[in-house]
Structure formats: C-alpha cells, structure tokens
Amino acid sequence: MRTNYTIMIHNQRSRIPAADEGKANGPRIAFVRQCDLKQSITIDLDNQIYSVHPLPKGLTRAEYEAAKVKAQSQPKPSETLTITTNVEDTGETKLLFGRTAYHYKIHSKREPSAGANAEAREEFTDGWFIDIPEYQQLRSCDPFSESGARHAAFVVSSSNSRPINYRVVPKITGAKMQAAYPADTFTTTREWLKQPDGSVNEYTSTTKEKITTLSTDPLDPALFDAPKDYARVSEVKTRPTPSWTYRAEIVWAKFWSGFGF
C-alpha cells in the first residue's frame, strides 16, 4: 500500500495538510502544531470548524532527575528487554536536494527475556539519510526537550496493553550517524507476536520511505494558525486516523529519537 504525506514548516510551527480525498471518505482534515504556543489545532476544511488541544508535556529537568533517583532506589525488574542497534557506515555519499546524503545500513534487534511483556522484533534498514536543520526550529514540540530525555515510546511499549515488567538494556554499536532523516530507505521488519493460546506467530513486513520533494520556498504564515472565519468547537470529529498521518507521526518520532527503532 502506497501512502503520501506532506509536512510544512514555518518557524516554530508545522502543518500536515489535508489529503485531497473529498467527502466520500469523510471531511478533509489538516493538522497544525504550534510549538511556540504548546498546542495543536485540528482543522475541518469542509465544515469550516477547528479544535485546539495542548501538546503533551514532558518532565522538567528537575522532575526528570528526581524520577531517575527514585527509579534507581526501586528494585529492578528481573525481566529484561535488550535492544541492540548497530549502524554501518558504507562511506558512500551523494547529493539529494542539494544536501549531502549518507548511506547507512542499520540493524536493530529487540530481545525480551522469557517472562517479559514485550515482543521480539528485528529490523534491517538500508538507505540514504540527510540532515534537515529546519526541524531544529520545532525542538520545543518535543515534550522531553527540557529534561534532555529522548522519546522511549517505541522501544519500551508492550503489546495488548500489558504492564511493563522489564528493564530496557540498550546496546548501540557501530558508526555515529552524521544525518538522521530517512531520505530514501528500505526497511524489512520481522516480528514474533505472542498469541492468547501461547503460540507465537512470525510476521514480516517491508517499508520504503522516500522524500520526493524538498522545497525551501516561503509559506503563508496563515496556514499555521486557525482560520479566522472558522468556528471553534470542543472536538473536531475525524474518521479513523489515516495512514499518511500515522506515517508522518512515525517520522516525527524517529527524528527526535535519533533512530526510532
């Protein structure tokens, strides 16, 4: 299945414009993040309404340090989730959109101990990565930016809402990436999911990510605010979150987490 999405950036604000799908698939929805105001806006272009929601808040530096001290004083779970990430720098570079692209091969492996409420997974990514400095303007949208902690949702989550009963053991080897945004990559993922009857099913999937256009042309600042002639409501009802929005959120998380595995 092929999906396309666009991310627009203006200073400390970003916008995911609505997919041009028409009312047959529900209203056209645009998503705006205002990092400077710590809020997001959901805009229904067809019904001319919008809703405003606060962005997630992370810990302050003091709260983060206090949480670390408290965690260190607690008994450590006996179960573990070992996450090994190895980055191979092929040494190859080329120009993409006028920026230097680096060719990396990344192998990430999640290995839970026998009683850990986590799934085993392995990912192989081969592709070209670039730097997008414009994203630094959106740093304040990262809920953990003040504490300095990186996002951990993708590495510590467990399936079926089971409680986390393990400690994460990260292992990072190989080269340091000089650029982290996937410009043209191909990823193969293998997962081993536990079933209710105790059996384990293996699934394999592939994902190709490619930037098709990268423009630095000026954008209208009005695109990054609520339309003045729209009515504000408590909640804009949307159809199930479209895959293009999900992919955009994944890319966002990958950028702030460094690797995103």
XYZ file of N, CA and C in Angstrom:
783
model
N 0.844 -1.194 0.000
C 0.000 0.000 0.000
C 0.879 1.244 0.000
N 0.611 2.161 -0.899
C 1.414 3.367 -1.000
C 0.674 4.539 -0.378
N 1.349 5.296 0.466
C 0.762 6.479 1.070
C 1.714 7.650 0.902
N 1.144 8.835 0.753
C 1.930 10.047 0.602
C 1.512 11.056 1.662
N 2.439 11.816 2.148
C 2.115 12.870 3.096
C 3.083 14.024 2.898
N 2.657 15.181 3.391
C 3.460 16.395 3.300
C 3.573 17.012 4.684
N 4.755 17.481 5.025
C 4.960 18.232 6.258
C 5.454 19.624 5.872
N 4.732 20.647 6.324
C 5.086 22.030 6.049
C 5.618 22.663 7.339
N 6.664 23.479 7.239
C 7.282 24.079 8.416
C 7.427 25.579 8.214
N 7.046 26.339 9.254
C 7.249 27.781 9.248
C 7.643 28.199 10.658
N 8.903 28.598 10.814
C 9.421 28.951 12.138
C 9.159 27.814 13.126
N 8.428 28.070 14.216
C 8.196 27.043 15.226
C 6.838 26.357 15.043
N 6.352 26.353 13.829
C 5.053 25.736 13.572
C 5.143 24.778 12.380
N 4.294 23.761 12.418
C 4.263 22.795 11.323
C 2.816 22.482 10.964
N 2.624 21.975 9.777
C 1.280 21.640 9.306
C 1.338 20.396 8.435
N 0.426 19.476 8.691
C 0.194 18.346 7.795
C -1.083 18.670 7.053
N -0.987 19.035 5.785
C -2.193 19.430 5.053
C -3.126 18.255 4.825
N -4.400 18.589 4.542
C -5.414 17.558 4.342
C -5.162 16.799 3.050
N -5.454 15.507 3.091
C -5.398 14.715 1.867
C -6.574 15.106 0.985
N -6.354 15.210 -0.304
C -7.411 15.642 -1.221
C -8.273 14.443 -1.600
N -9.103 14.011 -0.647
C -9.893 12.803 -0.869
C -11.390 13.090 -0.972
N -11.837 14.282 -0.586
C -13.245 14.615 -0.704
C -14.102 14.007 0.382
N -15.381 14.396 0.410
C -16.265 13.976 1.480
C -16.645 12.505 1.416
N -16.381 11.833 0.304
C -16.713 10.405 0.217
C -15.987 9.617 1.284
N -14.814 10.089 1.678
C -14.031 9.415 2.707
C -14.006 10.208 4.010
N -14.979 11.097 4.186
C -15.013 11.927 5.369
C -14.459 13.303 5.069
N -14.565 14.231 6.014
C -14.089 15.596 5.775
C -12.581 15.656 5.626
N -12.131 16.676 4.930
C -10.694 16.903 4.775
C -10.177 17.572 6.047
N -9.171 16.940 6.662
C -8.659 17.410 7.938
C -7.198 17.827 7.800
N -6.859 18.989 8.332
C -5.473 19.453 8.402
C -5.053 19.496 9.870
N -3.765 19.226 10.120
C -3.239 19.199 11.485
C -2.107 20.219 11.606
N -2.224 21.112 12.579
C -1.233 22.155 12.805
C -0.636 21.989 14.200
N 0.695 22.116 14.293
C 1.361 22.143 15.599
C 1.990 23.514 15.785
N 1.630 24.154 16.895
C 2.199 25.452 17.232
C 3.126 25.269 18.429
N 4.376 24.995 18.132
C 5.332 24.703 19.204
C 5.519 25.902 20.115
N 5.435 27.110 19.541
C 5.621 28.314 20.342
C 4.502 28.492 21.365
N 3.304 27.993 21.063
C 2.163 28.111 21.972
C 1.859 26.799 22.694
N 2.667 25.767 22.425
C 2.487 24.465 23.068
C 1.093 23.908 22.825
N 0.613 23.970 21.581
C -0.719 23.456 21.283
C -0.796 22.969 19.838
N -1.816 22.160 19.580
C -2.076 21.676 18.227
C -3.493 22.075 17.825
N -3.714 22.179 16.529
C -5.019 22.571 16.005
C -5.454 21.548 14.967
N -6.663 21.037 15.112
C -7.256 20.138 14.130
C -8.291 20.932 13.342
N -8.139 20.993 12.026
C -8.976 21.854 11.190
C -9.784 21.016 10.209
N -11.107 21.166 10.264
C -12.027 20.521 9.329
C -12.302 21.524 8.214
N -11.684 21.296 7.053
C -11.774 22.249 5.956
C -13.146 22.257 5.295
N -13.846 21.140 5.333
C -15.141 21.058 4.663
C -16.254 21.694 5.484
N -16.212 21.487 6.809
C -17.251 22.042 7.678
C -16.835 23.359 8.318
N -15.618 23.808 8.021
C -15.104 25.094 8.482
C -15.171 25.241 10.003
N -14.624 24.233 10.679
C -14.526 24.258 12.132
C -13.124 23.814 12.533
N -12.743 24.097 13.789
C -11.448 23.654 14.275
C -11.505 23.462 15.784
N -10.572 22.678 16.306
C -10.444 22.485 17.746
C -8.985 22.634 18.125
N -8.739 23.055 19.374
C -7.398 23.311 19.867
C -7.110 22.403 21.059
N -5.931 21.811 21.081
C -5.568 20.884 22.150
C -4.137 21.161 22.597
N -3.852 21.052 23.906
C -2.480 21.260 24.380
C -1.573 20.118 23.930
N -0.317 20.440 23.670
C 0.651 19.407 23.318
C 1.034 18.612 24.565
N 1.447 17.366 24.398
C 1.887 16.574 25.553
C 3.032 17.270 26.282
N 3.015 17.193 27.594
C 4.061 17.795 28.401
C 5.011 16.719 28.908
N 6.286 16.998 28.781
C 7.277 16.087 29.331
C 7.720 16.562 30.705
N 8.671 15.881 31.253
C 9.196 16.247 32.559
C 10.149 17.428 32.449
N 10.154 18.265 33.474
C 11.189 19.289 33.556
C 12.504 18.600 33.909
N 13.604 19.326 33.790
C 14.899 18.739 34.137
C 14.908 18.271 35.593
N 14.332 19.068 36.501
C 14.309 18.691 37.912
C 13.453 17.443 38.129
N 12.293 17.388 37.475
C 11.415 16.228 37.618
C 12.075 14.974 37.047
N 12.777 15.156 35.926
C 13.455 14.028 35.290
C 14.560 13.468 36.201
N 15.355 14.364 36.782
C 16.429 13.918 37.659
C 15.863 13.241 38.904
N 14.755 13.796 39.448
C 14.127 13.196 40.626
C 13.580 11.811 40.300
N 13.011 11.664 39.110
C 12.473 10.369 38.700
C 13.590 9.346 38.529
N 14.750 9.798 38.038
C 15.890 8.897 37.879
C 16.374 8.388 39.231
N 16.456 9.310 40.199
C 16.900 8.914 41.545
C 15.917 7.926 42.156
N 14.629 8.191 41.999
C 13.608 7.307 42.558
C 13.668 5.938 41.902
N 13.845 5.926 40.585
C 13.899 4.653 39.862
C 15.103 3.824 40.299
N 16.225 4.494 40.562
C 17.435 3.783 40.967
C 17.302 3.164 42.352
N 16.396 3.739 43.164
C 16.202 3.210 44.517
C 15.202 2.058 44.561
N 14.491 1.862 43.445
C 13.496 0.795 43.395
C 14.153 -0.514 42.944
N 13.589 -1.652 43.375
C 14.113 -2.927 42.896
C 13.981 -3.031 41.379
N 15.033 -3.442 40.737
C 14.988 -3.563 39.282
C 14.234 -4.822 38.870
N 13.393 -4.712 37.824
C 12.686 -5.914 37.346
C 13.684 -6.991 36.946
N 13.311 -8.218 37.194
C 14.201 -9.310 36.816
C 14.195 -9.549 35.311
N 13.071 -9.214 34.659
C 12.982 -9.406 33.214
C 13.664 -8.252 32.481
N 14.132 -8.529 31.286
C 14.841 -7.518 30.502
C 14.337 -7.488 29.066
N 14.531 -6.342 28.444
C 14.326 -6.197 27.009
C 15.608 -5.602 26.460
N 16.394 -6.440 25.815
C 17.670 -5.995 25.264
C 17.444 -5.462 23.851
N 17.850 -4.215 23.629
C 17.679 -3.586 22.320
C 19.061 -3.265 21.772
N 19.445 -3.995 20.740
C 20.766 -3.834 20.145
C 20.628 -3.135 18.803
N 21.334 -2.034 18.627
C 21.306 -1.292 17.370
C 22.724 -1.139 16.851
N 22.937 -1.558 15.625
C 24.252 -1.420 15.003
C 24.121 -0.605 13.726
N 24.960 0.404 13.593
C 24.949 1.269 12.416
C 26.220 1.034 11.613
N 26.033 0.679 10.357
C 27.180 0.506 9.450
C 27.222 1.671 8.476
N 28.330 2.392 8.494
C 28.532 3.495 7.559
C 29.241 2.930 6.330
N 28.563 2.946 5.192
C 29.162 2.385 3.979
C 30.245 3.297 3.414
N 30.267 4.555 3.892
C 31.248 5.508 3.364
C 30.785 6.199 2.102
N 29.622 5.834 1.594
C 29.112 6.427 0.364
C 28.309 7.694 0.677
N 28.476 8.705 -0.145
C 27.696 9.934 -0.041
C 27.248 10.364 -1.440
N 26.196 11.162 -1.470
C 25.738 11.765 -2.720
C 24.874 12.967 -2.373
N 24.559 13.781 -3.365
C 23.720 14.947 -3.135
C 22.252 14.604 -3.392
N 21.395 14.937 -2.418
C 19.953 14.834 -2.577
C 19.348 16.167 -2.169
N 18.631 16.787 -3.085
C 18.011 18.085 -2.828
C 19.044 19.125 -2.381
N 20.256 18.990 -2.920
C 21.304 19.941 -2.599
C 21.946 19.716 -1.245
N 21.648 18.586 -0.606
C 22.200 18.286 0.715
C 22.967 16.964 0.643
N 23.975 16.836 1.483
C 24.768 15.617 1.492
C 23.966 14.486 2.114
N 23.839 13.392 1.396
C 23.154 12.202 1.895
C 24.190 11.132 2.199
N 23.985 10.443 3.322
C 24.908 9.406 3.771
C 24.221 8.048 3.684
N 24.977 7.053 3.230
C 24.431 5.708 3.068
C 24.750 4.864 4.309
N 23.688 4.485 5.049
C 23.849 3.669 6.253
C 23.040 2.384 6.133
N 23.545 1.360 6.818
C 22.802 0.119 6.990
C 22.627 -0.081 8.494
N 21.373 -0.165 8.930
C 21.074 -0.202 10.365
C 20.348 -1.504 10.706
N 20.883 -2.192 11.689
C 20.278 -3.440 12.170
C 19.858 -3.240 13.615
N 18.567 -3.375 13.898
C 18.056 -3.211 15.256
C 17.340 -4.490 15.674
N 17.605 -4.924 16.904
C 17.037 -6.187 17.389
C 16.531 -6.022 18.816
N 15.263 -6.404 19.044
C 14.660 -6.407 20.382
C 14.573 -7.849 20.857
N 15.174 -8.125 22.009
C 15.187 -9.483 22.546
C 14.677 -9.485 23.985
N 13.404 -9.831 24.186
C 12.867 -9.888 25.554
C 13.263 -11.189 26.245
N 13.470 -11.109 27.548
C 13.705 -12.336 28.308
C 12.399 -13.118 28.389
N 12.461 -14.344 28.887
C 11.332 -15.275 28.798
C 10.025 -14.727 29.370
N 10.079 -14.006 30.501
C 8.848 -13.550 31.132
C 8.488 -12.111 30.865
N 9.215 -11.440 29.989
C 8.967 -10.021 29.726
C 7.728 -9.821 28.861
N 6.928 -8.807 29.209
C 5.731 -8.489 28.428
C 6.108 -7.612 27.233
N 6.877 -8.163 26.348
C 7.321 -7.436 25.163
C 7.497 -8.433 24.031
N 7.380 -7.926 22.826
C 7.504 -8.789 21.652
C 8.914 -8.698 21.069
N 9.358 -9.796 20.507
C 10.649 -9.805 19.817
C 10.480 -9.172 18.442
N 11.461 -8.402 18.045
C 11.391 -7.759 16.739
C 12.784 -7.516 16.209
N 12.904 -7.538 14.898
C 14.191 -7.289 14.245
C 13.942 -6.431 13.012
N 14.774 -5.416 12.829
C 14.626 -4.521 11.687
C 15.963 -4.345 10.967
N 15.880 -4.338 9.652
C 17.044 -4.072 8.810
C 16.694 -2.881 7.912
N 17.453 -1.803 8.025
C 17.221 -0.624 7.193
C 18.454 -0.346 6.355
N 18.235 -0.161 5.070
C 19.317 0.151 4.134
C 18.884 1.395 3.378
N 19.659 2.468 3.489
C 19.225 3.647 2.752
C 20.065 4.883 2.981
N 19.540 5.975 2.451
C 20.236 7.258 2.459
C 19.555 8.202 3.442
N 20.373 8.913 4.220
C 19.862 9.808 5.251
C 20.448 11.200 5.060
N 19.637 12.233 5.337
C 20.093 13.614 5.218
C 19.769 14.372 6.505
N 20.358 15.533 6.647
C 20.030 16.436 7.741
C 18.983 17.433 7.248
N 18.015 17.755 8.103
C 17.030 18.797 7.806
C 17.073 19.783 8.965
N 17.954 20.771 8.913
C 18.115 21.717 10.025
C 16.831 22.468 10.364
N 15.925 22.612 9.376
C 14.679 23.332 9.635
C 13.891 22.724 10.793
N 14.087 21.434 11.033
C 13.379 20.783 12.132
C 13.844 21.293 13.495
N 15.036 21.842 13.567
C 15.513 22.342 14.851
C 14.618 23.461 15.378
N 13.928 24.151 14.478
C 13.000 25.195 14.899
C 11.833 24.618 15.701
N 11.579 23.324 15.505
C 10.437 22.683 16.159
C 10.849 21.936 17.416
N 12.046 22.205 17.904
C 12.555 21.458 19.052
C 11.636 21.552 20.266
N 10.982 22.701 20.430
C 10.113 22.880 21.597
C 8.859 22.036 21.514
N 8.596 21.394 20.368
C 7.455 20.478 20.269
C 7.783 19.122 20.889
N 9.059 18.895 21.155
C 9.470 17.653 21.791
C 9.136 17.736 23.279
N 8.215 16.915 23.787
C 7.813 17.033 25.193
C 8.937 16.755 26.180
N 10.046 16.153 25.715
C 11.150 15.830 26.613
C 12.359 16.731 26.376
N 12.158 17.813 25.623
C 13.304 18.653 25.258
C 13.952 19.307 26.469
N 13.159 19.718 27.463
C 13.736 20.389 28.620
C 14.540 19.430 29.478
N 14.020 18.205 29.643
C 14.716 17.246 30.502
C 15.915 16.624 29.800
N 15.899 16.691 28.463
C 17.003 16.090 27.714
C 16.797 14.614 27.460
N 15.670 14.062 27.907
C 15.409 12.640 27.695
C 14.867 12.418 26.289
N 15.269 11.358 25.671
C 14.758 11.034 24.355
C 13.464 10.259 24.460
N 12.699 10.300 23.370
C 11.472 9.514 23.344
C 11.804 8.036 23.505
N 11.014 7.341 24.284
C 11.256 5.912 24.508
C 10.035 5.079 24.192
N 8.989 5.715 23.665
C 7.728 5.003 23.470
C 7.878 3.806 22.537
N 8.729 3.943 21.532
C 8.818 2.883 20.544
C 9.682 1.710 21.002
N 10.444 1.909 22.062
C 11.312 0.829 22.497
C 10.863 0.185 23.795
N 9.963 0.837 24.514
C 9.544 0.247 25.777
C 8.080 -0.145 25.778
N 7.369 0.076 24.682
C 5.962 -0.282 24.644
C 5.805 -1.795 24.596
N 4.685 -2.274 25.102
C 4.390 -3.701 25.056
C 3.009 -3.897 24.484
N 2.745 -5.050 23.932
C 1.506 -5.282 23.208
C 0.358 -5.598 24.150
N -0.855 -5.410 23.604
C -2.081 -5.774 24.314
C -2.220 -5.076 25.657
N -1.617 -3.885 25.770
C -1.719 -3.070 26.987
C -1.232 -3.812 28.233
N -0.342 -4.761 28.063
C 0.211 -5.449 29.231
C 1.176 -4.532 29.961
N 1.229 -4.609 31.280
C 2.126 -3.724 32.027
C 3.592 -4.016 31.709
N 4.401 -2.989 31.782
C 5.830 -3.150 31.549
C 6.464 -3.751 32.794
N 6.955 -4.959 32.658
C 7.547 -5.673 33.798
C 9.026 -5.960 33.573
N 9.661 -5.127 32.756
C 11.054 -5.379 32.396
C 11.823 -4.064 32.397
N 13.128 -4.192 32.404
C 14.004 -3.031 32.244
C 14.678 -3.129 30.878
N 14.854 -1.982 30.260
C 15.439 -1.926 28.927
C 16.960 -1.884 29.024
N 17.600 -2.736 28.248
C 19.066 -2.789 28.202
C 19.497 -2.398 26.788
N 19.839 -1.114 26.571
C 20.229 -0.687 25.217
C 21.692 -0.985 24.920
N 21.944 -1.371 23.700
C 23.308 -1.601 23.243
C 23.437 -0.971 21.851
N 24.281 0.041 21.734
C 24.466 0.731 20.462
C 25.902 0.553 20.010
N 26.061 0.047 18.816
C 27.392 -0.216 18.279
C 27.495 0.370 16.872
N 28.707 0.418 16.387
C 28.920 0.873 15.023
C 29.162 2.356 14.912
N 28.907 2.878 13.726
C 29.232 4.263 13.400
C 28.215 5.243 13.982
N 28.664 6.483 14.188
C 27.772 7.559 14.588
C 27.199 8.195 13.328
N 25.862 8.325 13.282
C 25.216 8.861 12.094
C 25.419 10.365 12.012
N 25.827 10.829 10.839
C 26.005 12.257 10.621
C 24.718 12.926 10.145
N 23.727 12.115 9.788
C 22.418 12.611 9.371
C 21.392 11.556 9.755
N 20.208 11.999 10.183
C 19.264 11.048 10.767
C 17.917 10.971 10.066
N 17.657 11.846 9.101
C 16.334 11.833 8.481
C 16.334 10.905 7.263
N 15.402 9.928 7.210
C 15.374 8.979 6.082
C 14.929 9.662 4.797
N 15.837 9.744 3.839
C 15.521 10.377 2.558
C 15.126 9.360 1.505
N 15.728 8.166 1.579
C 15.407 7.097 0.629
C 15.861 5.783 1.266
N 14.952 5.123 1.974
C 15.316 3.943 2.748
C 14.360 2.789 2.493
N 14.872 1.597 2.736
C 14.066 0.381 2.622
C 14.279 -0.428 3.899
N 13.188 -0.746 4.591
C 13.266 -1.438 5.878
C 12.487 -2.747 5.831
N 13.123 -3.803 6.306
C 12.453 -5.097 6.471
C 12.308 -5.358 7.969
N 11.078 -5.646 8.395
C 10.792 -5.870 9.806
C 10.246 -7.279 10.011
N 10.819 -7.963 10.984
C 10.313 -9.279 11.391
C 9.858 -9.183 12.841
N 8.629 -9.655 13.106
C 8.082 -9.615 14.461
C 7.602 -10.997 14.862
N 7.746 -11.276 16.140
C 7.260 -12.542 16.695
C 6.233 -12.209 17.769
N 4.939 -12.350 17.440
C 3.857 -11.919 18.322
C 3.245 -13.098 19.058
N 3.150 -12.938 20.392
C 2.557 -13.982 21.217
C 1.047 -13.963 21.085
N 0.462 -15.146 20.899
C -0.979 -15.278 20.764
C -1.604 -15.685 22.110
N -2.933 -15.470 22.263
C -3.599 -15.828 23.531
C -3.407 -17.284 23.946
N -3.250 -18.177 22.958
C -3.098 -19.597 23.302
C -1.654 -19.967 23.630
N -0.772 -18.964 23.645
C 0.617 -19.235 23.987
C 1.533 -19.433 22.791
N 0.956 -19.614 21.621
C 1.779 -19.796 20.426
C 2.356 -18.454 19.976
N 3.318 -18.518 19.086
C 3.977 -17.313 18.581
C 3.900 -17.308 17.060
N 3.374 -16.234 16.513
C 3.296 -16.088 15.061
C 4.364 -15.112 14.575
N 4.987 -15.461 13.472
C 6.018 -14.597 12.891
C 5.437 -13.808 11.727
N 5.721 -12.507 11.695
C 5.240 -11.642 10.632
C 6.427 -10.894 10.028
N 6.393 -10.729 8.720
C 7.433 -9.969 8.021
C 6.773 -8.881 7.189
N 7.306 -7.684 7.289
C 6.770 -6.574 6.507
C 7.921 -5.734 5.976
N 7.651 -4.983 4.946
C 8.664 -4.098 4.369
C 8.091 -2.688 4.221
N 8.952 -1.719 4.376
C 8.551 -0.317 4.258
C 9.603 0.437 3.473
N 9.131 1.206 2.498
C 10.045 2.064 1.741
C 9.656 3.518 2.015
N 10.621 4.302 2.449
C 10.393 5.719 2.701
C 11.258 6.535 1.755
N 10.640 7.529 1.125
C 11.400 8.336 0.172
C 10.848 9.752 0.141
N 11.743 10.717 0.273
C 11.357 12.109 0.086
C 11.310 12.370 -1.411
N 10.167 12.803 -1.900
C 10.031 13.063 -3.334
C 10.266 14.530 -3.671
N 9.956 15.424 -2.723
C 10.145 16.855 -2.945
C 10.583 17.507 -1.642
N 11.575 18.367 -1.714
C 12.015 19.141 -0.562
C 12.177 20.582 -1.016
N 11.264 21.435 -0.554
C 11.251 22.824 -1.000
C 11.521 23.756 0.167
N 12.258 24.823 -0.085
C 12.513 25.848 0.926
C 11.831 27.160 0.547
N 10.847 27.103 -0.330
C 10.116 28.311 -0.712
C 9.315 28.832 0.483
N 9.159 30.159 0.613
C 8.396 30.738 1.726
C 6.944 30.259 1.722
N 6.369 30.115 2.926
C 4.983 29.675 3.082
C 4.160 30.770 3.745
N 2.878 30.791 3.457
C 1.971 31.764 4.049
C 1.815 31.482 5.541
N 2.174 32.409 6.438
C 2.049 32.174 7.881
C 0.639 31.822 8.315
N -0.372 32.255 7.560
C -1.766 31.967 7.925
C -2.074 30.480 7.889
N -1.277 29.704 7.148
C -1.502 28.257 7.082
C -1.243 27.590 8.423
N -0.521 28.268 9.301
C -0.092 27.665 10.555
C -0.858 28.224 11.752
N -2.060 28.691 11.466
C -2.942 29.193 12.514
C -4.361 28.745 12.185
N -5.269 28.904 13.147
C -6.672 28.579 12.903
C -7.268 29.607 11.944
N -8.017 29.176 10.934
C -8.639 30.140 10.018
C -9.564 31.090 10.779
N -9.433 32.388 10.519
C -10.185 33.381 11.275
C -11.692 33.278 11.067
N -12.121 32.774 9.908
C -13.557 32.703 9.635
C -14.153 31.329 9.960
N -13.380 30.449 10.627
C -13.885 29.143 11.038
C -14.382 29.227 12.480
N -15.311 28.336 12.820
C -15.855 28.288 14.178
C -15.049 27.305 15.023
N -14.767 27.722 16.260
C -14.056 26.823 17.176
C -15.043 25.920 17.898
N -14.722 24.612 17.942
C -15.545 23.634 18.638
C -14.660 22.889 19.636
N -15.290 22.130 20.530
C -14.508 21.420 21.543
C -13.725 20.260 20.950
N -14.256 19.634 19.937
C -13.588 18.469 19.338
C -14.001 18.323 17.888
N -13.044 18.293 16.988
C -13.320 18.013 15.575
C -13.344 16.508 15.396
N -14.465 15.992 14.931
C -14.587 14.547 14.726
C -13.939 14.186 13.398
N -13.024 13.219 13.448
C -12.336 12.767 12.249
C -12.608 11.294 12.035
N -12.435 10.872 10.813
C -12.535 9.450 10.529
C -11.328 8.761 11.150
N -11.254 7.431 11.172
C -10.067 6.778 11.738
C -8.792 7.361 11.155
N -7.823 7.597 12.029
C -6.594 8.283 11.636
C -6.011 7.688 10.363
N -5.896 8.455 9.295
C -5.387 7.927 8.028
C -3.918 7.545 8.120
N -3.534 6.597 7.313
C -2.173 6.085 7.390
C -1.132 7.152 7.089
N -1.484 8.125 6.237
C -0.490 9.152 5.912
C -0.169 10.001 7.133
N -1.165 10.217 7.987
C -0.898 10.960 9.212
C -0.059 10.123 10.166
N -0.378 8.838 10.246
C 0.378 7.935 11.108
C 1.840 7.883 10.692
N 2.068 7.782 9.380
C 3.444 7.732 8.902
C 4.174 9.030 9.247
N 3.478 10.166 9.145
C 4.107 11.431 9.486
C 4.492 11.473 10.952
N 3.628 10.944 11.818
C 3.934 10.914 13.240
C 5.120 9.994 13.514
N 5.206 8.891 12.803
C 6.330 7.976 12.973
C 7.634 8.682 12.593
N 7.606 9.395 11.462
C 8.800 10.118 11.033
C 9.184 11.156 12.072
N 8.177 11.855 12.627
C 8.445 12.850 13.668
C 9.147 12.197 14.855
N 8.611 11.055 15.278
C 9.191 10.368 16.436
C 10.606 9.883 16.128
N 10.811 9.404 14.918
C 12.138 8.929 14.539
C 13.151 10.060 14.601
N 12.726 11.235 14.147
C 13.661 12.344 14.135
C 14.133 12.682 15.535
N 13.192 12.773 16.503
C 13.570 13.171 17.836
C 14.258 12.053 18.604
N 13.968 10.810 18.232
C 14.573 9.701 18.997
C 15.950 9.334 18.472
N 16.338 9.881 17.316
C 17.660 9.575 16.776
C 17.574 8.449 15.767
N 17.125 7.263 16.227
C 16.985 6.133 15.319
C 15.529 5.786 15.105
N 14.738 5.790 16.158
C 13.326 5.476 16.044
C 13.014 4.013 16.082
N 13.962 3.166 16.474
C 13.693 1.726 16.495
C 13.192 1.309 17.869
